[in-house]
Structure formats: C-alpha cells, structure tokens
Amino acid sequence: MDDGLVLRDIHLSSAPPWWPPAPGWWWLAAALLLLVAGLVAWRLHRLQRRRKLMAFFDAETAAADPAGTVAAISSLLRRAARRREPDGDRLEGDAWLAFLDQGQDPPRFDGVRGELLLDGAYRPQPDPGAVADLRLAARARFVEWMDRR
C-alpha cells in the first residue's frame, strides 16, 4: 500500500504577539483609567467640600468671648442636626447629647463637653480651654453631618 505519497506534519501557526494588545484590551484599559480618574476627582471634591465646611465652622464660631463661641457652636450643631433628622434640633438636655453621640465610640459629648454645650452660653466665664476642646469635637461632628447626603 505504499503509493509514494509523503505527508508532511501539520504546522500550527505561531501565537499572536502580546503587543500591541487586541482592541478589547485597549477599551478595558481606557475604562479603568476613566474609573480611576473619576474616583480621584470625586475624592478631591469631597476633601475640598470638607475643608470648606471646616472653614465655615471656624468662621462662624470665631466669637470674641468663650460664651459666644459656645452659643455659635450650639447653633451650628442644631442646624446640622436638622439636616440629619428634621426634629433633631428640637431635642434638649441629655436627649440632645445622646443624639450628638449617636454612632460615636467613644462618645464625644459626655461629661464636661456636654455640660459646657448645654449651659456654656449662659455661664459668665466659661473655661477657654474647655471651649477649645468642645470646638474641636463639635467641628468634627458638624462636618460629618453636613458632608453626608
């Protein structure tokens, strides 16, 4: 049965080169690049918004006397509370402090800070150091509440 027909082996084509990648890979890279650029832009916008909120809080609470500062802090916190919950600004006493401390571990407005926030605007001479401490805690809470959508 030898008719003299000689068959050669089957030769596979060579693998395609990795460069340049297929158009689908270019599209995927462009989509990922756009996603990363969008995330960075969103993050920068959020940081800028937080800075503006902090500057606003600092400007509004820059009263000449500590009692005026505490009154301004209380007013701003109530405005922020209204944004978070419509009836949040109407709370009083311990309910108000508990509302301020919701989700905080450790609580920021218990003890001296809470007492100062509740009646510091009516004291003749609040401690400036305690007011500065309250201001930091209140600013963090104000920015947190105002930054949420």
XYZ file of N, CA and C in Angstrom:
447
model
N 0.810 -1.172 0.000
C 0.000 0.000 0.000
C 0.860 1.243 0.000
N 1.988 1.129 -0.341
C 2.873 2.279 -0.414
C 2.797 2.867 -1.808
N 2.052 3.992 -1.903
C 1.906 4.611 -3.214
C 2.846 5.789 -3.421
N 3.712 6.049 -2.481
C 4.694 7.088 -2.632
C 4.225 8.460 -2.186
N 3.036 8.517 -1.588
C 2.535 9.809 -1.115
C 3.174 10.134 0.214
N 3.848 11.262 0.284
C 4.533 11.657 1.515
C 3.766 12.839 2.128
N 3.311 12.646 3.331
C 2.608 13.711 4.049
C 3.562 14.396 5.010
N 3.443 15.668 5.033
C 4.260 16.412 5.997
C 3.443 16.623 7.273
N 4.131 16.855 8.357
C 3.440 17.114 9.628
C 2.649 18.414 9.547
N 1.622 18.488 10.397
C 0.820 19.711 10.455
C 1.584 20.741 11.273
N 1.712 21.930 10.715
C 2.401 23.003 11.417
C 1.372 24.009 11.895
N 1.362 24.269 13.191
C 0.456 25.267 13.760
C 1.021 26.653 13.503
N 0.087 27.608 13.411
C 0.561 28.980 13.224
C 1.179 29.477 14.528
N 1.990 30.467 14.411
C 2.639 30.999 15.615
C 1.620 31.781 16.439
N 1.857 31.847 17.759
C 0.959 32.583 18.659
C 1.006 34.068 18.331
N -0.118 34.752 18.470
C -0.080 36.193 18.186
C 0.782 36.893 19.221
N 1.448 37.946 18.834
C 2.308 38.673 19.785
C 1.451 39.392 20.830
N 2.016 39.590 21.977
C 1.244 40.250 23.043
C 1.141 41.749 22.829
N 2.045 42.277 22.002
C 1.992 43.717 21.735
C 1.851 43.974 20.260
N 1.009 44.761 19.826
C 0.006 45.538 20.536
C -1.177 44.661 20.938
N -1.765 44.954 22.064
C -2.891 44.139 22.514
C -4.106 44.323 21.598
N -5.003 43.422 21.748
C -6.226 43.469 20.948
C -7.042 44.707 21.330
N -7.896 45.201 20.444
C -8.675 46.419 20.746
C -9.509 46.310 22.036
N -9.962 45.143 22.364
C -10.743 44.990 23.599
C -9.933 45.337 24.834
N -8.652 44.993 24.829
C -7.792 45.341 25.965
C -7.605 46.853 26.067
N -7.515 47.532 24.905
C -7.411 48.997 24.923
C -8.675 49.615 25.514
N -9.814 49.086 25.129
C -11.077 49.603 25.681
C -11.162 49.372 27.184
N -10.729 48.213 27.613
C -10.746 47.904 29.046
C -9.796 48.833 29.805
N -8.614 49.072 29.251
C -7.659 49.979 29.907
C -8.229 51.401 29.985
N -8.886 51.844 28.913
C -9.477 53.187 28.912
C -10.600 53.278 29.947
N -11.410 52.224 30.048
C -12.496 52.239 31.037
C -11.940 52.274 32.453
N -10.908 51.500 32.723
C -10.294 51.511 34.055
C -9.657 52.864 34.364
N -9.022 53.447 33.365
C -8.416 54.768 33.558
C -9.471 55.820 33.863
N -10.587 55.766 33.157
C -11.678 56.705 33.426
C -12.263 56.484 34.816
N -12.383 55.240 35.212
C -12.910 54.925 36.545
C -11.993 55.481 37.633
N -10.695 55.266 37.485
C -9.736 55.772 38.476
C -9.744 57.294 38.494
N -9.788 57.923 37.319
C -9.829 59.391 37.267
C -11.106 59.916 37.922
N -12.213 59.237 37.705
C -13.468 59.643 38.341
C -13.409 59.512 39.852
N -12.828 58.431 40.337
C -12.703 58.245 41.785
C -11.798 59.311 42.409
N -10.703 59.614 41.734
C -9.790 60.643 42.256
C -10.481 62.002 42.262
N -11.206 62.327 41.189
C -11.915 63.610 41.135
C -12.980 63.690 42.220
N -13.706 62.596 42.430
C -14.735 62.573 43.468
C -14.105 62.750 44.852
N -12.995 62.090 45.090
C -12.310 62.189 46.385
C -11.786 63.617 46.625
N -11.211 64.215 45.591
C -10.721 65.592 45.724
C -11.878 66.564 45.977
N -12.968 66.352 45.293
C -14.139 67.207 45.508
C -14.641 67.074 46.946
N -14.661 65.864 47.438
C -15.121 65.634 48.812
C -14.178 66.289 49.836
N -12.882 66.168 49.603
C -11.918 66.812 50.504
C -12.080 68.328 50.476
N -12.285 68.868 49.296
C -12.475 70.314 49.176
C -13.750 70.735 49.895
N -14.790 69.948 49.796
C -16.050 70.254 50.476
C -15.862 70.219 51.991
N -15.140 69.228 52.481
C -14.890 69.140 53.923
C -14.073 70.342 54.409
N -13.100 70.754 53.630
C -12.305 71.927 54.018
C -13.162 73.178 54.078
N -14.064 73.323 53.125
C -14.956 74.484 53.141
C -15.872 74.453 54.354
N -16.357 73.263 54.697
C -17.217 73.151 55.877
C -16.444 73.499 57.148
N -15.210 73.041 57.227
C -14.387 73.365 58.402
C -14.119 74.869 58.469
N -13.821 75.483 57.341
C -13.573 76.927 57.320
C -14.838 77.690 57.710
N -15.985 77.230 57.239
C -17.246 77.870 57.606
C -17.486 77.749 59.109
N -17.255 76.557 59.658
C -17.450 76.352 61.094
C -16.514 77.257 61.889
N -15.261 77.307 61.475
C -14.295 78.152 62.191
C -14.668 79.627 62.114
N -15.136 80.067 60.964
C -15.508 81.474 60.813
C -16.734 81.816 61.654
N -17.688 80.896 61.687
C -18.920 81.159 62.441
C -18.716 81.105 63.948
N -17.745 80.352 64.391
C -17.526 80.201 65.832
C -16.380 81.059 66.337
N -15.932 81.983 65.525
C -14.829 82.853 65.947
C -15.380 84.069 66.697
N -16.025 83.824 67.808
C -16.561 84.915 68.626
C -15.466 85.456 69.535
N -15.683 86.646 70.000
C -14.683 87.291 70.843
C -14.625 86.666 72.236
N -15.752 86.221 72.743
C -15.771 85.654 74.087
C -16.132 84.164 74.018
N -15.685 83.391 75.020
C -15.964 81.952 75.004
C -17.454 81.629 75.055
N -18.241 82.421 75.763
C -19.680 82.147 75.820
C -20.321 82.310 74.440
N -19.896 83.311 73.703
C -20.398 83.491 72.341
C -19.984 82.353 71.424
N -18.785 81.831 71.644
C -18.319 80.695 70.859
C -19.185 79.474 71.124
N -19.500 79.225 72.399
C -20.339 78.067 72.735
C -21.732 78.235 72.124
N -22.270 79.446 72.164
C -23.584 79.686 71.568
C -23.546 79.427 70.056
N -22.494 79.874 69.399
C -22.366 79.648 67.957
C -22.205 78.164 67.647
N -21.436 77.460 68.481
C -21.260 76.015 68.285
C -22.598 75.305 68.414
N -23.354 75.666 69.450
C -24.652 75.036 69.656
C -25.586 75.305 68.476
N -25.575 76.516 67.987
C -26.428 76.866 66.852
C -26.056 76.065 65.603
N -24.771 75.960 65.333
C -24.342 75.214 64.145
C -24.646 73.731 64.268
N -24.462 73.190 65.460
C -24.777 71.766 65.641
C -26.268 71.512 65.455
N -27.094 72.435 65.900
C -28.547 72.256 65.719
C -28.924 72.372 64.248
N -28.268 73.237 63.525
C -28.524 73.327 62.086
C -28.123 72.033 61.389
N -26.991 71.488 61.771
C -26.547 70.222 61.175
C -27.476 69.083 61.577
N -27.968 69.115 62.812
C -28.882 68.069 63.275
C -30.189 68.107 62.491
N -30.648 69.299 62.161
C -31.872 69.432 61.367
C -31.689 68.803 59.990
N -30.508 68.899 59.465
C -30.235 68.280 58.174
C -30.241 66.763 58.277
N -29.776 66.260 59.389
C -29.709 64.812 59.572
C -31.084 64.243 59.895
N -31.796 64.901 60.772
C -33.122 64.440 61.164
C -33.986 65.686 61.386
N -35.158 65.766 60.780
C -35.944 67.007 60.840
C -36.231 67.501 62.253
N -36.452 66.620 63.199
C -36.744 67.054 64.567
C -35.514 67.002 65.470
N -34.371 66.754 64.909
C -33.158 66.609 65.720
C -32.759 67.878 66.446
N -33.073 69.019 65.882
C -32.655 70.274 66.514
C -33.550 70.671 67.682
N -34.642 69.979 67.889
C -35.562 70.336 68.972
C -35.295 69.552 70.253
N -34.353 68.656 70.207
C -34.046 67.872 71.406
C -33.371 68.761 72.440
N -33.527 68.391 73.702
C -32.937 69.179 74.785
C -32.255 68.263 75.792
N -31.343 68.815 76.541
C -30.708 68.117 77.653
C -29.970 66.858 77.233
N -30.195 65.804 78.015
C -29.495 64.549 77.758
C -29.900 63.917 76.429
N -31.139 64.128 75.999
C -31.564 63.588 74.704
C -30.772 64.235 73.565
N -30.504 65.521 73.703
C -29.696 66.227 72.703
C -28.272 65.688 72.685
N -27.698 65.486 73.853
C -26.333 64.956 73.919
C -26.265 63.528 73.396
N -27.287 62.732 73.717
C -27.321 61.359 73.200
C -27.451 61.362 71.683
N -28.229 62.299 71.154
C -28.354 62.417 69.702
C -27.019 62.792 69.068
N -26.297 63.683 69.716
C -24.988 64.076 69.199
C -23.995 62.914 69.226
N -24.152 62.042 70.211
C -23.208 60.928 70.361
C -23.625 59.668 69.617
N -24.707 59.717 68.870
C -25.141 58.521 68.150
C -24.030 58.040 67.218
N -23.700 56.776 67.340
C -22.691 56.180 66.471
C -21.266 56.554 66.807
N -21.047 57.230 67.898
C -19.695 57.634 68.292
C -19.162 56.687 69.353
N -17.998 56.206 69.142
C -17.361 55.363 70.144
C -15.910 55.786 70.258
N -15.480 56.419 71.274
C -16.179 56.808 72.493
C -17.039 58.042 72.257
N -18.006 58.271 73.121
C -18.853 59.456 72.959
C -18.056 60.744 73.105
N -18.409 61.734 72.280
C -17.673 62.995 72.283
C -18.297 64.040 73.206
N -19.580 63.900 73.444
C -20.275 64.973 74.148
C -20.786 64.549 75.518
N -20.113 63.647 76.145
C -20.490 63.306 77.515
C -19.569 64.066 78.470
N -19.975 64.163 79.695
C -19.132 64.801 80.698
C -19.036 66.305 80.537
N -17.814 66.815 80.641
C -17.575 68.265 80.653
C -18.014 68.908 79.336
N -17.720 68.256 78.216
C -18.110 68.836 76.924
C -19.623 68.999 76.826
N -20.336 67.970 77.256
C -21.789 68.031 77.185
C -22.357 69.116 78.081
N -21.835 69.197 79.304
C -22.312 70.244 80.217
C -22.010 71.629 79.655
N -20.828 71.766 79.103
C -20.458 73.060 78.526
C -21.341 73.409 77.332
N -21.643 72.416 76.512
C -22.507 72.676 75.356
C -23.918 73.064 75.787
N -24.395 72.420 76.852
C -25.768 72.695 77.298
C -25.900 74.066 77.948
N -24.956 74.442 78.824
C -25.147 75.703 79.541
C -23.956 76.660 79.441
N -23.019 76.388 78.584
C -21.832 77.244 78.465
C -22.125 78.635 77.944
N -23.169 78.759 77.130
C -23.506 80.085 76.603
C -24.070 80.992 77.677
N -24.514 80.414 78.812
C -25.125 81.205 79.882
C -24.184 81.402 81.062
N -23.014 80.796 80.993
C -22.045 80.967 82.080
C -21.360 82.321 81.923
N -21.003 82.940 83.048
C -20.328 84.240 82.935
C -18.944 84.130 82.292
N -18.179 83.131 82.669
C -16.832 82.976 82.128
C -16.538 81.495 81.892
N -16.920 80.916 80.769
C -16.546 79.516 80.512
C -15.034 79.386 80.336
N -14.518 78.237 80.686
C -13.085 77.967 80.555
C -12.701 77.970 79.072
N -11.784 78.849 78.641
C -11.408 78.889 77.215
C -10.802 77.572 76.721
N -10.085 76.861 77.569
C -9.514 75.571 77.162
C -10.598 74.544 76.900
N -11.603 74.523 77.757
C -12.714 73.590 77.570
C -13.528 73.958 76.333
N -13.653 75.253 76.082
C -14.379 75.693 74.879
C -13.619 75.270 73.628
N -12.299 75.377 73.658
C -11.496 74.951 72.506
C -11.630 73.454 72.282
N -11.669 72.679 73.369
C -11.863 71.224 73.261
C -13.241 70.910 72.687
N -14.252 71.614 73.178
C -15.608 71.420 72.655
C -15.675 71.804 71.180
N -14.980 72.839 70.827
C -14.997 73.307 69.437
C -14.453 72.250 68.486
N -13.389 71.565 68.896
C -12.823 70.515 68.035
C -13.806 69.367 67.843
N -14.397 68.916 68.955
C -15.352 67.812 68.861
C -16.578 68.218 68.058
N -17.057 69.432 68.286
C -18.252 69.897 67.575
C -17.969 70.086 66.085
N -16.781 70.561 65.766
C -16.450 70.744 64.355
C -16.425 69.410 63.629
N -15.857 68.396 64.256
C -15.818 67.076 63.631
C -17.239 66.560 63.392
N -18.122 66.753 64.380
C -19.498 66.277 64.228
C -20.246 67.101 63.182
N -20.026 68.385 63.183
C -20.684 69.260 62.206
C -20.295 68.863 60.779
N -19.016 68.689 60.550
C -18.556 68.334 59.203
C -19.082 66.962 58.811
N -19.088 66.038 59.763
C -19.589 64.692 59.468
C -21.056 64.727 59.046
N -21.864 65.476 59.761
C -23.295 65.535 59.431
C -23.561 66.333 58.172
N -22.839 67.407 57.973
C -23.089 68.238 56.802
C -22.518 67.625 55.526
N -21.562 66.750 55.657
C -20.936 66.136 54.492
C -21.764 64.988 53.932
N -22.651 64.450 54.723
C -23.500 63.344 54.248
C -24.575 63.881 53.332
N -24.988 63.028 52.458
C -26.063 63.418 51.535
C -27.323 62.694 51.888
